[in-house]
Coordinates of C-alpha atoms in Angstrom, one line a residue:
X1 CA -24.0 -108.3 -36.5
X2 CA -26.3 -108.6 -33.5
X3 CA -29.6 -110.4 -33.4
X4 CA -32.4 -110.8 -31.0
X5 CA -33.2 -114.5 -31.0
X6 CA -35.5 -115.2 -28.0
X7 CA -37.6 -113.3 -25.4
X8 CA -39.8 -114.4 -22.5
X9 CA -42.0 -112.8 -19.8
X10 CA -43.2 -114.3 -16.6
X11 CA -45.7 -112.8 -14.2
X12 CA -47.5 -115.8 -12.7
X13 CA -45.6 -117.9 -10.0
X14 CA -48.4 -120.5 -10.0
X15 CA -47.7 -121.1 -13.6
X16 CA -44.0 -121.6 -12.9
X17 CA -44.8 -124.1 -10.1
X18 CA -47.1 -126.1 -12.4
X19 CA -45.2 -125.9 -15.7
X20 CA -41.6 -125.8 -14.5
X21 CA -41.3 -127.7 -11.1
X22 CA -37.5 -128.0 -11.4
X23 CA -37.2 -124.2 -11.8
X24 CA -39.6 -123.7 -8.9
X25 CA -37.4 -125.8 -6.6
X26 CA -34.5 -123.7 -7.5
X27 CA -36.1 -120.3 -7.0
X28 CA -38.8 -120.9 -4.3
X29 CA -36.7 -119.3 -1.5
X30 CA -36.0 -116.1 -3.4
X31 CA -38.1 -112.9 -3.6
X32 CA -40.7 -112.4 -6.4
X33 CA -38.5 -110.3 -8.8
X34 CA -35.7 -112.9 -8.7
X35 CA -38.1 -115.8 -9.1
X36 CA -39.8 -114.3 -12.2
X37 CA -36.5 -113.1 -13.7
X38 CA -34.9 -116.5 -13.4
X39 CA -38.1 -118.2 -14.8
X40 CA -38.0 -116.0 -17.8
X41 CA -34.2 -116.5 -18.3
X42 CA -34.8 -120.3 -18.2
X43 CA -37.3 -119.9 -21.0
X44 CA -34.8 -118.3 -23.4
X45 CA -31.5 -119.8 -22.4
X46 CA -32.4 -123.0 -24.3
X47 CA -31.8 -121.0 -27.5
X48 CA -28.2 -120.3 -26.5
X49 CA -25.4 -122.4 -28.0
X50 CA -23.9 -122.9 -24.6
X51 CA -25.5 -121.5 -21.4
X52 CA -22.1 -121.9 -19.5
X53 CA -20.4 -119.4 -21.8
X54 CA -23.3 -117.0 -22.4
X55 CA -22.6 -113.5 -21.0
X56 CA -25.2 -112.5 -18.5
X57 CA -26.5 -109.0 -17.7
X58 CA -29.0 -108.7 -14.8
X59 CA -31.0 -105.7 -13.8
X60 CA -31.7 -105.4 -10.1
X61 CA -35.3 -104.5 -9.1
X62 CA -36.2 -101.0 -8.2
X63 CA -38.6 -102.5 -5.6
X64 CA -36.3 -105.1 -3.9
X65 CA -37.0 -107.2 -0.9
X66 CA -39.8 -109.5 0.1
X67 CA -43.0 -109.2 2.0
X68 CA -41.3 -110.9 5.0
X69 CA -38.4 -108.5 4.9
X70 CA -40.9 -105.6 4.4
X71 CA -42.7 -106.6 7.6
X72 CA -39.4 -107.0 9.5
X73 CA -38.6 -103.4 8.6
X74 CA -41.8 -102.2 10.0
X75 CA -41.1 -104.1 13.3
X76 CA -37.8 -102.2 13.5
X77 CA -39.2 -98.8 12.7
X78 CA -42.1 -99.2 15.1
X79 CA -39.7 -100.4 17.8
X80 CA -37.4 -97.4 17.3
X81 CA -40.4 -95.1 17.8
X82 CA -41.4 -96.8 21.1
X83 CA -37.9 -97.6 22.3
X84 CA -38.6 -101.3 22.4
X85 CA -37.4 -103.3 19.3
X86 CA -38.9 -106.6 20.4
X87 CA -38.3 -109.8 18.5
X88 CA -35.9 -109.1 15.6
X89 CA -35.3 -112.7 14.7
X90 CA -35.2 -113.3 10.9
X91 CA -35.1 -116.4 8.7
X92 CA -31.6 -116.3 7.2
X93 CA -33.0 -116.8 3.7
X94 CA -34.8 -113.5 4.0
X95 CA -31.5 -111.6 4.1
X96 CA -30.9 -112.8 0.5
X97 CA -33.9 -110.7 -0.6
X98 CA -31.9 -107.5 -0.1
X99 CA -29.0 -108.6 -2.5
X100 CA -29.2 -106.8 -5.8
X101 CA -27.3 -109.3 -7.9
X102 CA -29.1 -112.4 -6.5
X103 CA -30.6 -113.3 -9.9
X104 CA -27.2 -113.1 -11.5
X105 CA -25.4 -115.4 -9.0
X106 CA -28.4 -117.8 -8.9
X107 CA -28.4 -118.1 -12.7
X108 CA -24.6 -118.7 -12.8
X109 CA -24.8 -121.5 -10.2
X110 CA -27.7 -123.2 -11.9
X111 CA -26.2 -123.2 -15.4
X112 CA -22.6 -123.6 -14.5
X113 CA -22.0 -120.2 -16.1
X114 CA -18.4 -118.8 -15.9
X115 CA -18.7 -116.1 -18.6
X116 CA -18.7 -112.3 -18.3
X117 CA -21.4 -111.0 -16.0
X118 CA -22.7 -107.5 -15.2
X119 CA -25.2 -106.6 -12.4
X120 CA -26.8 -103.2 -12.8
X121 CA -28.4 -101.5 -9.8
X122 CA -32.0 -100.8 -9.1
X123 CA -32.6 -97.5 -10.7
X124 CA -35.0 -96.3 -13.4
X125 CA -33.9 -96.7 -17.0
X126 CA -31.2 -99.3 -16.3
X127 CA -32.7 -101.6 -19.0
X128 CA -31.2 -99.4 -21.7
X129 CA -27.8 -99.4 -20.0
X130 CA -28.1 -103.2 -20.1
X131 CA -29.0 -103.1 -23.8
X132 CA -26.0 -100.9 -24.5
X133 CA -23.8 -103.4 -22.7
X134 CA -25.2 -106.2 -24.9
X135 CA -24.4 -104.2 -28.0
X136 CA -20.9 -103.4 -26.8
X137 CA -20.0 -107.0 -25.8
X138 CA -21.3 -108.6 -29.0
X139 CA -19.9 -105.9 -31.3
X140 CA -16.5 -106.4 -29.8
X141 CA -16.7 -110.2 -30.4
X142 CA -16.2 -110.8 -26.7
X143 CA -19.1 -113.4 -26.7
X144 CA -21.4 -115.1 -29.1
X145 CA -24.5 -114.9 -26.9
X146 CA -25.7 -112.4 -24.2
X147 CA -28.6 -112.8 -21.9
X148 CA -30.3 -109.7 -20.5
X149 CA -32.8 -110.3 -17.7
X150 CA -34.8 -108.2 -15.3
X151 CA -37.3 -108.7 -12.5
X152 CA -39.3 -106.3 -10.5
X153 CA -42.5 -105.8 -8.5
X154 CA -44.9 -103.0 -7.8
X155 CA -44.2 -103.1 -4.1
X156 CA -42.5 -105.3 -1.5
X157 CA -45.8 -106.3 0.0
X158 CA -47.9 -109.4 0.0
X159 CA -49.9 -109.7 -3.2
X160 CA -48.1 -107.1 -5.2
X161 CA -47.8 -108.0 -8.9
X162 CA -44.4 -108.7 -10.3
X163 CA -42.8 -109.2 -13.7
X164 CA -39.8 -111.0 -15.1
X165 CA -38.4 -110.4 -18.6
X166 CA -35.5 -112.0 -20.4
X167 CA -34.0 -111.3 -23.9
X168 CA -31.3 -113.4 -25.6
X169 CA -29.0 -111.8 -28.2
X170 CA -26.6 -113.6 -30.5
X171 CA -24.0 -112.9 -33.2
X172 CA -25.7 -115.7 -35.2
X173 CA -28.8 -114.9 -37.2
X174 CA -31.8 -116.9 -36.0
X175 CA -35.5 -116.5 -36.6
X176 CA -37.2 -114.6 -33.8
X177 CA -40.2 -116.9 -33.2
X178 CA -42.9 -114.3 -32.4
X179 CA -42.3 -112.7 -35.8
X180 CA -40.9 -115.7 -37.8
X181 CA -38.3 -113.3 -39.0
X182 CA -34.7 -112.3 -38.2
X183 CA -34.4 -109.2 -36.0
X184 CA -31.1 -107.3 -36.1
X185 CA -30.2 -104.8 -33.4
X186 CA -28.4 -101.9 -35.0
X187 CA -27.8 -99.2 -32.3
X188 CA -29.0 -97.5 -29.1
X189 CA -28.8 -93.7 -29.1
X190 CA -29.5 -91.1 -26.5
X191 CA -30.4 -87.4 -26.4
X192 CA -30.8 -84.9 -23.6
X193 CA -34.5 -85.0 -22.7
X194 CA -35.6 -84.5 -19.1
X195 CA -38.9 -85.9 -17.7
X196 CA -40.3 -86.0 -14.2
X197 CA -42.7 -88.8 -14.8
X198 CA -40.4 -91.8 -14.5
X199 CA -41.7 -95.2 -13.3
X200 CA -39.0 -97.0 -11.2
X201 CA -39.4 -100.6 -12.5
X202 CA -36.6 -102.7 -13.9
X203 CA -38.7 -104.9 -16.2
X204 CA -41.6 -102.7 -17.5
X205 CA -39.6 -100.9 -20.1
X206 CA -38.4 -104.1 -21.7
X207 CA -41.8 -105.6 -21.5
X208 CA -43.3 -102.6 -23.4
X209 CA -40.7 -102.9 -26.1
X210 CA -41.6 -106.4 -27.1
X211 CA -45.2 -105.8 -28.3
X212 CA -44.0 -102.8 -30.3
X213 CA -41.4 -105.1 -32.0
X214 CA -44.0 -107.7 -33.0
X215 CA -46.2 -105.0 -34.6
X216 CA -43.4 -104.1 -37.0
X217 CA -43.5 -106.8 -39.7
X218 CA -40.5 -106.0 -41.8
X219 CA -37.9 -103.3 -42.6
X220 CA -36.2 -100.7 -40.4
X221 CA -37.6 -99.8 -37.1
X222 CA -36.9 -97.0 -34.6
X223 CA -38.3 -97.6 -31.2
X224 CA -38.5 -94.4 -29.1
X225 CA -38.6 -95.5 -25.4
X226 CA -41.5 -93.9 -23.6
X227 CA -40.3 -91.2 -21.2
X228 CA -41.7 -93.0 -18.2
X229 CA -39.3 -96.0 -19.0
X230 CA -36.2 -93.9 -19.1
X231 CA -33.9 -92.5 -16.4
X232 CA -35.6 -89.1 -16.6
X233 CA -32.4 -87.5 -17.9
X234 CA -32.1 -88.8 -21.4
X235 CA -34.3 -90.0 -24.3
X236 CA -33.5 -93.4 -25.8
X237 CA -34.0 -94.7 -29.3
X238 CA -33.4 -98.3 -30.3
X239 CA -32.7 -98.9 -34.0
X240 CA -33.5 -102.3 -35.5
X241 CA -34.0 -104.0 -38.8
X242 CA -36.5 -106.8 -39.4
X243 CA -35.4 -109.1 -42.3

């Protein structure tokens, strides 16, 4: 049996600074997607039996990097056009912003985690690959808890909005607080359905799934992932049961 036990979303860094100063000290040097993903993960990991043995699956952002790295790239491209690259010095911490699995490694260090981990690249629809991995690990009895987290932003520019989402699954039945009921994950199925209108965002698909879940009060539920949140090559349906 696989159960969804906790979820969290973070989109406001100021709120993280004010409500979670310790988390902010840990994430302040990272880029926006990583900051928000780690903040959301910290909100749910408290529901895990042991954060150090919880499997972690992290989705890399489709819009990686930071505003500083973005500006540095423009310096390079402009310099190539004129034949004069100019000042290419970069703060060493900025190079971290191009690392896809940064959230994964940062979480592991912060929580002393030494369990199974999986980093999925920044491509549309990877959230459902992550959910399939959750189902596979827990169904096989490999772990008792699995954390799925994702962070992304609309663009790697100053002021662009970002979103972090985290979901914690367990083999132990626990009440999912937003519903006050137990939520059981049954399966994730796919069919061949192509669409051209795909939104490249690691966190939006998971974020859209959560309100739909809360609207279902009890009984079986089939959530058909909106086409824009898929990989553009297959349709995805998530089957659950609310007890």
